[in-house]
């Protein structure tokens, strides 16, 4: 029977006693109409042997056109019938108000449960990015499940080769929890055991991978509690799958970063080996040759012999070649990058650009020293290429290299006020053998950074390298 809900039956009884006294009757009782079936059921009464005695006086309890029940009075003095009718109206209203209030309270409880379930699901979804392991995520799930059902304990359990493996638990579940959990995984169905013990499957890609179990505190669980836990189990399945994907992604990112670092390292090693070879071999030989040529010119001058001018020119050419080689050595292996920092290395590059007629400036470059050595080397190579491009192609008067950090990470920028170009046409230029910009992008990608080129004809060019937070950390 779907009982009529009454806010406060004790209050109603009290009301009937007063009514009996006030009307001078012997007893009174109410019968209340069932909200769904319309049948009248006995409610509270005072001074009656049964809710309805023969010879009684029945007053319908009406609210507007609706009958909510009946007020039965025994031995009502005949002259009080009108008062009894008035009392019936007041009582009907009171009962209807109580019913409405009761309904509202029930709705508020439902809403509260729905909100709590949504919050639990949100909490689990949010935890995916916060936690590092499946077990940590399972603990969040168990905690939320226990709270949601007001259980005494909760756990996430999965089948292992030697029986149940508890991924996480909140409180201490009864032993029967593990049996219920394994049964839920094996059957893919909700299991409800006395206690109550509720276990719901946590789905994976190919069927249940685990179960979420909650220990209740006596009594049978409500249907909607079981439904809510089942939904939470599904949410846990999605969250665990997302975490696995995220773990794969993190591993892949770490692997790529390691490969990139190894590549950059290998390249730099190779360059520094070539730089050393150049320094120890050709440079020394050319320096020696210059000295021999100087001596020869001296001798020829003392002997008054011809060929002095040719010998002097040859000596100057040897010195020029040494200078060019030293520049190449720096390009190959900028010692100052590690030893004196990013700004010092860039200064050498800019001094050379000044030699080719550009006015240059630097701003905030020390920020780049926060980068790891491989990331800093990548940044330096990109600045080198961007400056070389400005010198060769831009016809600019000014060139600025700057760096800084913000919420989106660390950035380094090379900007000129030259003739500009259309960066979106560079893919075709690659086919023609122009590799600088493409190599810049590839290097940046290897280091987890990216390069943006902003340029248009007549508006100058800005090359901006950006390391997202964490990507180039030292
Ligand atoms: N700062 C700049 N100002 C004007 N044009 C530029 C600038 N940087 C690049 N460009 C244009 O973009 C083209 C591609 O540049 P990229 O560095 O890829 O090749 P490159 O410098 O021509 O050859 P390399 O392979 O030796 O670097 C250049 O040929 C030039 O036309
Ligand atoms: Mg170039």
XYZ file of C-alpha atoms and ligand atoms in Angstrom:
506
model
C 0.000 0.000 0.000
C 1.348 3.423 -0.924
C 0.784 5.164 2.412
C -0.477 8.685 2.591
C 2.379 10.792 3.813
C 1.669 12.917 6.809
C 4.118 15.436 8.110
C 3.382 14.793 11.795
C 0.833 12.087 12.860
C 1.400 12.906 16.559
C 0.418 16.487 15.827
C -2.723 15.268 14.112
C -3.699 13.154 17.129
C -3.253 16.134 19.395
C -5.438 18.155 17.081
C -8.177 15.483 17.192
C -8.194 15.488 21.042
C -8.757 19.209 21.071
C -11.465 18.859 18.474
C -13.288 16.194 20.529
C -13.186 18.438 23.580
C -14.249 21.556 21.716
C -17.173 19.862 19.927
C -18.271 17.846 22.976
C -18.019 14.529 21.058
C -16.819 11.214 22.470
C -14.221 10.313 19.904
C -12.787 11.305 16.550
C -10.656 9.731 13.833
C -9.453 10.590 10.394
C -9.306 8.455 7.321
C -6.885 9.647 4.700
C -7.169 9.255 0.986
C -4.306 7.409 -0.665
C -2.653 9.764 -3.162
C -2.545 7.166 -5.951
C -5.421 4.675 -5.403
C -7.978 7.114 -3.973
C -8.914 4.580 -1.219
C -9.482 5.906 2.304
C -7.185 4.413 4.915
C -7.534 4.727 8.701
C -5.324 7.442 10.159
C -4.865 8.683 13.752
C -7.824 8.601 16.071
C -8.752 9.409 19.701
C -11.479 7.837 21.822
C -12.605 5.412 19.088
C -12.692 1.650 19.170
C -12.079 1.613 15.432
C -11.442 4.348 12.924
C -15.084 4.318 11.955
C -17.865 3.441 14.349
C -21.436 2.908 13.386
C -23.681 5.766 14.171
C -20.821 8.221 13.813
C -20.888 11.523 12.069
C -18.610 11.709 8.981
C -17.340 15.069 7.729
C -15.552 14.947 4.372
C -12.193 16.701 4.464
C -12.208 18.852 1.363
C -9.703 21.240 -0.098
C -11.400 23.059 -2.926
C -12.930 20.348 -5.136
C -10.693 17.656 -3.824
C -11.417 15.265 -0.973
C -8.299 14.466 1.008
C -10.007 12.266 3.631
C -12.791 12.046 6.159
C -13.235 13.164 9.779
C -15.352 10.692 11.784
C -16.896 11.831 15.040
C -18.913 9.756 17.523
C -21.633 11.127 19.752
C -21.457 14.563 18.227
C -24.133 16.787 19.784
C -26.595 17.507 16.949
C -26.255 21.298 17.340
C -22.504 21.121 16.678
C -22.762 19.693 13.131
C -22.027 23.115 11.550
C -18.965 23.557 13.792
C -17.829 20.046 12.850
C -18.099 20.971 9.153
C -15.992 24.093 9.755
C -13.447 22.027 11.713
C -13.368 19.620 8.747
C -12.392 22.450 6.381
C -9.581 23.585 8.677
C -8.367 20.030 9.198
C -8.458 19.303 5.438
C -6.282 22.345 4.777
C -3.863 21.373 7.526
C -3.567 17.844 6.158
C -3.053 19.059 2.570
C -0.390 21.527 3.750
C 1.370 18.754 5.645
C 1.233 16.537 2.569
C 2.661 19.282 0.359
C 5.384 20.013 2.871
C 6.210 16.316 3.068
C 6.370 16.087 -0.721
C 8.626 19.119 -0.894
C 10.944 17.633 1.700
C 11.120 14.380 -0.255
C 11.910 16.299 -3.458
C 14.594 18.300 -1.643
C 16.121 15.013 -0.425
C 16.079 13.648 -3.999
C 17.683 16.798 -5.325
C 20.309 16.664 -2.630
C 21.120 13.072 -3.607
C 21.326 13.986 -7.274
C 23.656 16.875 -6.508
C 25.815 14.638 -4.340
C 25.995 12.051 -7.104
C 26.963 14.665 -9.684
C 29.618 16.009 -7.357
C 30.989 12.518 -6.761
C 31.175 11.893 -10.515
C 32.813 15.257 -11.104
C 35.323 14.583 -8.371
C 36.284 11.273 -9.982
C 36.585 12.823 -13.453
C 38.722 15.655 -12.077
C 40.978 13.252 -10.198
C 42.166 11.719 -13.494
C 44.544 14.584 -14.211
C 45.605 14.946 -10.583
C 46.584 11.407 -9.653
C 49.595 9.453 -10.860
C 48.425 5.832 -10.468
C 45.350 3.649 -10.917
C 45.408 2.919 -7.178
C 45.231 6.612 -6.287
C 42.270 7.024 -8.603
C 40.618 3.915 -7.098
C 40.938 5.515 -3.664
C 39.093 8.627 -4.859
C 36.364 6.359 -6.278
C 36.028 4.353 -3.026
C 35.894 7.530 -0.954
C 33.187 9.064 -3.126
C 31.154 5.834 -3.166
C 31.213 5.523 0.609
C 30.144 9.138 1.032
C 27.405 8.878 -1.571
C 25.744 5.874 0.065
C 26.620 6.831 3.651
C 28.300 3.407 3.850
C 30.568 2.198 6.631
C 33.343 1.191 4.190
C 34.015 0.999 0.456
C 36.641 -0.504 -1.823
C 37.672 -1.086 -5.416
C 38.685 -4.666 -5.975
C 39.844 -6.585 -9.055
C 40.455 -10.258 -9.679
C 44.114 -11.364 -9.430
C 45.722 -14.734 -10.048
C 45.656 -15.567 -6.319
C 42.252 -14.115 -5.515
C 40.960 -10.590 -5.074
C 43.369 -7.662 -5.353
C 42.261 -4.618 -3.379
C 43.173 -1.564 -5.453
C 42.036 0.816 -2.726
C 39.784 0.864 0.296
C 38.184 3.460 2.491
C 37.440 2.056 5.946
C 37.553 -1.710 6.468
C 35.042 -3.622 4.368
C 33.631 -6.974 5.587
C 35.204 -10.097 4.086
C 32.031 -10.724 2.150
C 32.817 -7.540 0.161
C 35.552 -9.372 -1.758
C 33.218 -12.249 -2.651
C 30.543 -9.810 -3.795
C 33.144 -7.821 -5.779
C 34.517 -10.834 -7.614
C 30.969 -12.009 -8.381
C 30.145 -8.569 -9.836
C 33.242 -8.696 -12.084
C 32.534 -12.277 -13.192
C 28.837 -11.694 -13.924
C 29.001 -8.050 -15.024
C 25.964 -7.536 -12.751
C 25.171 -5.712 -9.548
C 25.408 -7.954 -6.470
C 23.425 -7.187 -3.335
C 24.147 -9.356 -0.282
C 22.735 -9.045 3.249
C 24.484 -6.479 5.372
C 23.825 -4.863 3.005
C 26.797 -5.363 0.741
C 26.466 -3.783 -2.692
C 28.985 -4.532 -5.448
C 28.788 -2.992 -8.922
C 31.013 -3.793 -11.902
C 33.563 -1.230 -13.125
C 33.566 -1.631 -16.906
C 36.702 -1.798 -19.039
C 37.116 -2.046 -22.798
C 36.418 -5.812 -22.892
C 34.060 -6.280 -19.961
C 34.357 -5.526 -16.252
C 37.895 -4.965 -14.961
C 37.074 -4.369 -11.304
C 34.201 -3.890 -8.879
C 33.182 -1.088 -6.580
C 31.832 -2.373 -3.264
C 30.136 -0.514 -0.441
C 29.282 -1.854 3.033
C 25.929 -0.568 4.263
C 24.894 -0.135 7.871
C 22.067 -2.685 8.274
C 18.742 -2.833 6.433
C 18.056 -3.300 2.749
C 19.548 -0.779 0.332
C 17.162 1.509 -1.511
C 16.764 0.811 -5.223
C 18.026 4.223 -6.174
C 21.118 3.723 -3.981
C 21.965 0.673 -6.072
C 21.313 2.624 -9.282
C 23.479 5.495 -8.116
C 26.347 3.204 -7.219
C 26.068 1.507 -10.597
C 26.370 4.880 -12.353
C 29.363 5.692 -10.181
C 30.932 2.349 -11.168
C 30.515 3.261 -14.832
C 32.064 6.659 -14.227
C 34.969 4.943 -12.464
C 35.447 2.724 -15.547
C 35.659 5.768 -17.820
C 38.030 7.533 -15.429
C 40.337 4.489 -15.195
C 40.399 4.167 -18.999
C 41.203 7.884 -19.327
C 43.965 7.543 -16.784
C 45.470 4.655 -18.754
C 45.420 6.816 -21.911
C 46.973 9.683 -20.019
C 49.672 7.380 -18.641
C 50.463 6.210 -22.192
C 50.615 9.812 -23.322
C 52.901 10.819 -20.453
C 55.213 7.876 -21.179
C 55.281 8.772 -24.881
C 56.039 12.417 -24.061
C 58.850 11.390 -21.730
C 60.224 9.029 -24.378
C 60.129 11.754 -27.032
C 61.781 14.240 -24.727
C 64.543 11.704 -24.044
C 65.011 11.014 -27.777
C 65.074 14.739 -28.530
C 67.608 15.374 -25.792
C 69.767 12.494 -27.077
C 69.543 13.784 -30.663
C 70.432 17.337 -29.753
C 73.209 16.030 -27.531
C 74.603 13.799 -30.312
C 74.480 16.675 -32.814
C 76.208 19.028 -30.435
C 78.881 16.425 -29.677
C 79.507 15.992 -33.382
C 79.680 19.744 -33.910
C 82.031 20.233 -31.001
C 84.273 17.433 -32.305
C 84.428 19.119 -35.722
C 85.045 22.490 -34.034
C 87.951 21.002 -32.053
C 89.376 19.359 -35.151
C 89.190 22.673 -37.008
C 90.777 24.487 -34.092
C 93.607 22.006 -33.585
C 94.263 21.368 -37.282
C 93.552 23.981 -39.980
C 93.473 26.965 -37.601
C 96.877 26.177 -36.085
C 98.304 25.430 -39.501
C 96.963 28.654 -40.954
C 98.285 30.636 -37.981
C 101.670 28.981 -38.574
C 101.466 29.678 -42.284
C 100.703 33.356 -41.571
C 103.802 33.588 -39.369
C 105.978 31.925 -42.053
C 104.588 34.312 -44.669
C 105.266 37.287 -42.381
C 108.860 36.078 -41.948
C 109.212 35.541 -45.701
C 107.961 39.067 -46.423
C 110.478 40.373 -43.868
C 113.330 38.468 -45.487
C 112.357 39.607 -48.970
C 112.227 43.173 -47.706
C 115.739 42.922 -46.169
C 117.109 41.340 -49.359
C 115.342 43.926 -51.516
C 113.994 41.019 -53.512
C 110.734 41.154 -55.551
C 107.546 39.487 -54.359
C 107.222 41.351 -51.033
C 103.717 42.501 -51.891
C 102.529 38.997 -52.836
C 103.966 37.549 -49.623
C 102.231 40.262 -47.527
C 98.918 39.624 -49.289
C 99.272 35.885 -48.711
C 99.936 36.477 -45.017
C 96.835 38.715 -44.725
C 94.765 36.083 -46.544
C 95.963 33.455 -44.067
C 94.958 35.713 -41.164
C 91.562 36.350 -42.797
C 91.018 32.628 -43.184
C 91.849 32.124 -39.495
C 89.208 34.730 -38.605
C 86.601 33.038 -40.807
C 87.433 29.652 -39.351
C 87.119 30.975 -35.795
C 83.654 32.270 -36.644
C 82.729 28.884 -38.056
C 84.080 27.236 -34.914
C 81.890 29.465 -32.760
C 78.862 28.658 -34.917
C 79.568 24.984 -34.573
C 80.156 25.040 -30.861
C 79.364 28.232 -28.983
C 81.416 27.635 -25.837
C 79.892 30.704 -24.176
C 76.407 29.146 -24.234
C 77.269 26.789 -21.385
C 79.962 28.834 -19.740
C 78.739 32.428 -19.933
C 75.031 31.889 -20.537
C 72.519 32.469 -23.301
C 72.863 36.245 -23.505
C 76.657 36.107 -23.951
C 76.368 33.599 -26.802
C 73.651 35.632 -28.550
C 75.763 38.785 -28.146
C 78.506 37.214 -30.303
C 75.944 36.404 -33.008
C 74.556 39.957 -32.894
C 78.014 41.532 -33.022
C 78.493 39.764 -36.308
C 75.129 41.046 -37.570
C 76.239 44.565 -36.573
C 79.305 44.018 -38.747
C 76.869 43.576 -41.634
C 75.162 46.899 -41.039
C 72.260 46.078 -38.646
C 71.589 47.889 -35.403
C 70.839 45.252 -32.802
C 69.521 45.048 -29.252
C 68.872 42.349 -26.649
C 66.256 42.240 -23.913
C 65.673 39.842 -21.013
C 67.747 37.035 -22.509
C 68.866 35.794 -19.084
C 65.371 34.241 -18.789
C 66.528 31.564 -21.237
C 69.159 30.347 -18.773
C 66.268 28.700 -16.910
C 66.030 26.210 -19.786
C 67.720 22.805 -19.628
C 71.003 22.545 -21.576
C 69.420 20.729 -24.566
C 66.481 23.178 -24.669
C 68.835 26.165 -24.396
C 70.957 24.783 -27.228
C 67.828 24.406 -29.388
C 66.834 27.991 -28.560
C 70.293 29.242 -29.468
C 70.319 27.371 -32.809
C 66.949 28.863 -33.681
C 68.126 32.379 -32.801
C 71.240 31.785 -34.931
C 69.139 30.815 -37.966
C 66.615 33.641 -37.464
C 69.430 36.208 -37.199
C 71.141 34.719 -40.269
C 67.863 35.029 -42.183
C 67.414 38.633 -41.079
C 70.943 39.437 -42.236
C 70.563 37.643 -45.560
C 66.961 38.345 -46.570
C 65.352 41.186 -44.640
C 67.307 44.321 -45.544
C 66.270 45.476 -42.053
C 67.793 48.379 -40.136
C 66.986 47.019 -36.664
C 67.091 43.601 -35.131
C 65.982 42.710 -31.587
C 66.355 39.462 -29.686
C 64.261 39.226 -26.521
C 63.090 36.588 -24.050
C 60.683 36.313 -21.160
C 58.324 34.077 -19.251
C 54.565 34.129 -18.677
C 51.742 31.721 -17.767
C 52.154 29.983 -21.092
C 55.838 29.241 -20.550
C 59.111 30.708 -21.703
C 59.546 32.506 -25.012
C 62.449 33.780 -27.119
C 61.868 36.139 -30.043
C 63.926 37.488 -32.934
C 62.293 40.476 -34.659
C 63.454 42.652 -37.557
C 61.909 45.675 -39.274
C 62.829 44.504 -42.757
C 60.923 43.721 -45.905
C 59.057 40.697 -44.544
C 57.740 37.699 -46.501
C 54.869 35.223 -46.631
C 55.622 32.418 -44.148
C 52.756 30.262 -45.487
C 54.671 29.879 -48.718
C 57.691 28.286 -47.049
C 56.703 24.662 -47.816
C 57.359 25.334 -51.507
C 60.644 27.037 -50.595
C 61.706 23.837 -48.805
C 61.419 21.985 -52.113
C 63.748 24.611 -53.579
C 66.322 23.827 -50.925
C 65.559 26.548 -48.352
C 65.748 24.547 -45.169
C 66.366 27.075 -42.390
C 62.759 27.673 -41.269
C 61.776 24.003 -41.653
C 64.793 22.908 -39.604
C 63.871 25.494 -36.956
C 60.411 24.000 -36.596
C 61.721 20.436 -36.480
C 64.281 21.287 -33.805
C 61.673 23.071 -31.711
C 59.272 20.128 -31.974
C 61.990 17.749 -30.825
C 62.423 19.836 -27.697
C 58.647 20.011 -27.039
C 58.537 23.677 -28.090
C 57.023 25.387 -31.095
C 57.986 28.206 -33.420
C 55.674 30.860 -34.767
C 56.755 33.084 -37.660
C 54.831 36.335 -38.039
C 55.619 38.243 -41.197
C 54.104 39.915 -44.193
C 55.617 41.892 -47.017
C 56.587 45.357 -45.819
C 55.859 44.628 -42.124
C 59.056 43.031 -40.824
C 59.432 39.548 -39.382
C 59.148 38.066 -35.895
C 60.215 34.513 -35.097
C 58.923 33.424 -31.702
C 59.977 30.245 -29.996
C 57.790 29.077 -27.142
C 58.468 26.406 -24.525
C 55.189 25.458 -22.818
C 55.395 25.195 -18.996
C 57.511 22.203 -18.000
C 58.756 21.426 -21.516
C 62.233 22.931 -21.408
C 62.709 22.971 -17.657
C 66.276 22.789 -16.455
N 63.705 37.730 -41.731
C 63.319 37.529 -42.994
N 63.000 38.586 -43.773
C 62.600 38.387 -45.043
N 62.476 37.174 -45.615
C 62.780 36.100 -44.893
C 63.206 36.210 -43.538
N 63.387 34.964 -43.055
C 63.115 34.124 -44.059
N 62.752 34.788 -45.173
C 62.307 34.214 -46.450
O 61.979 32.851 -46.218
C 62.744 32.017 -47.031
C 63.031 30.729 -46.359
O 63.959 30.911 -45.303
P 64.842 29.700 -44.899
O 65.636 30.086 -43.717
O 63.931 28.532 -44.743
O 65.741 29.422 -46.143
P 67.000 30.237 -46.652
O 67.448 31.173 -45.587
O 66.616 30.830 -47.945
O 68.035 29.081 -46.880
P 68.772 28.210 -45.753
O 68.341 26.842 -46.036
O 70.237 28.452 -45.960
O 68.321 28.729 -44.435
C 63.967 32.834 -47.366
O 64.570 32.440 -48.596
C 63.396 34.234 -47.455
O 62.791 34.439 -48.718
Mg 67.806 30.567 -43.650
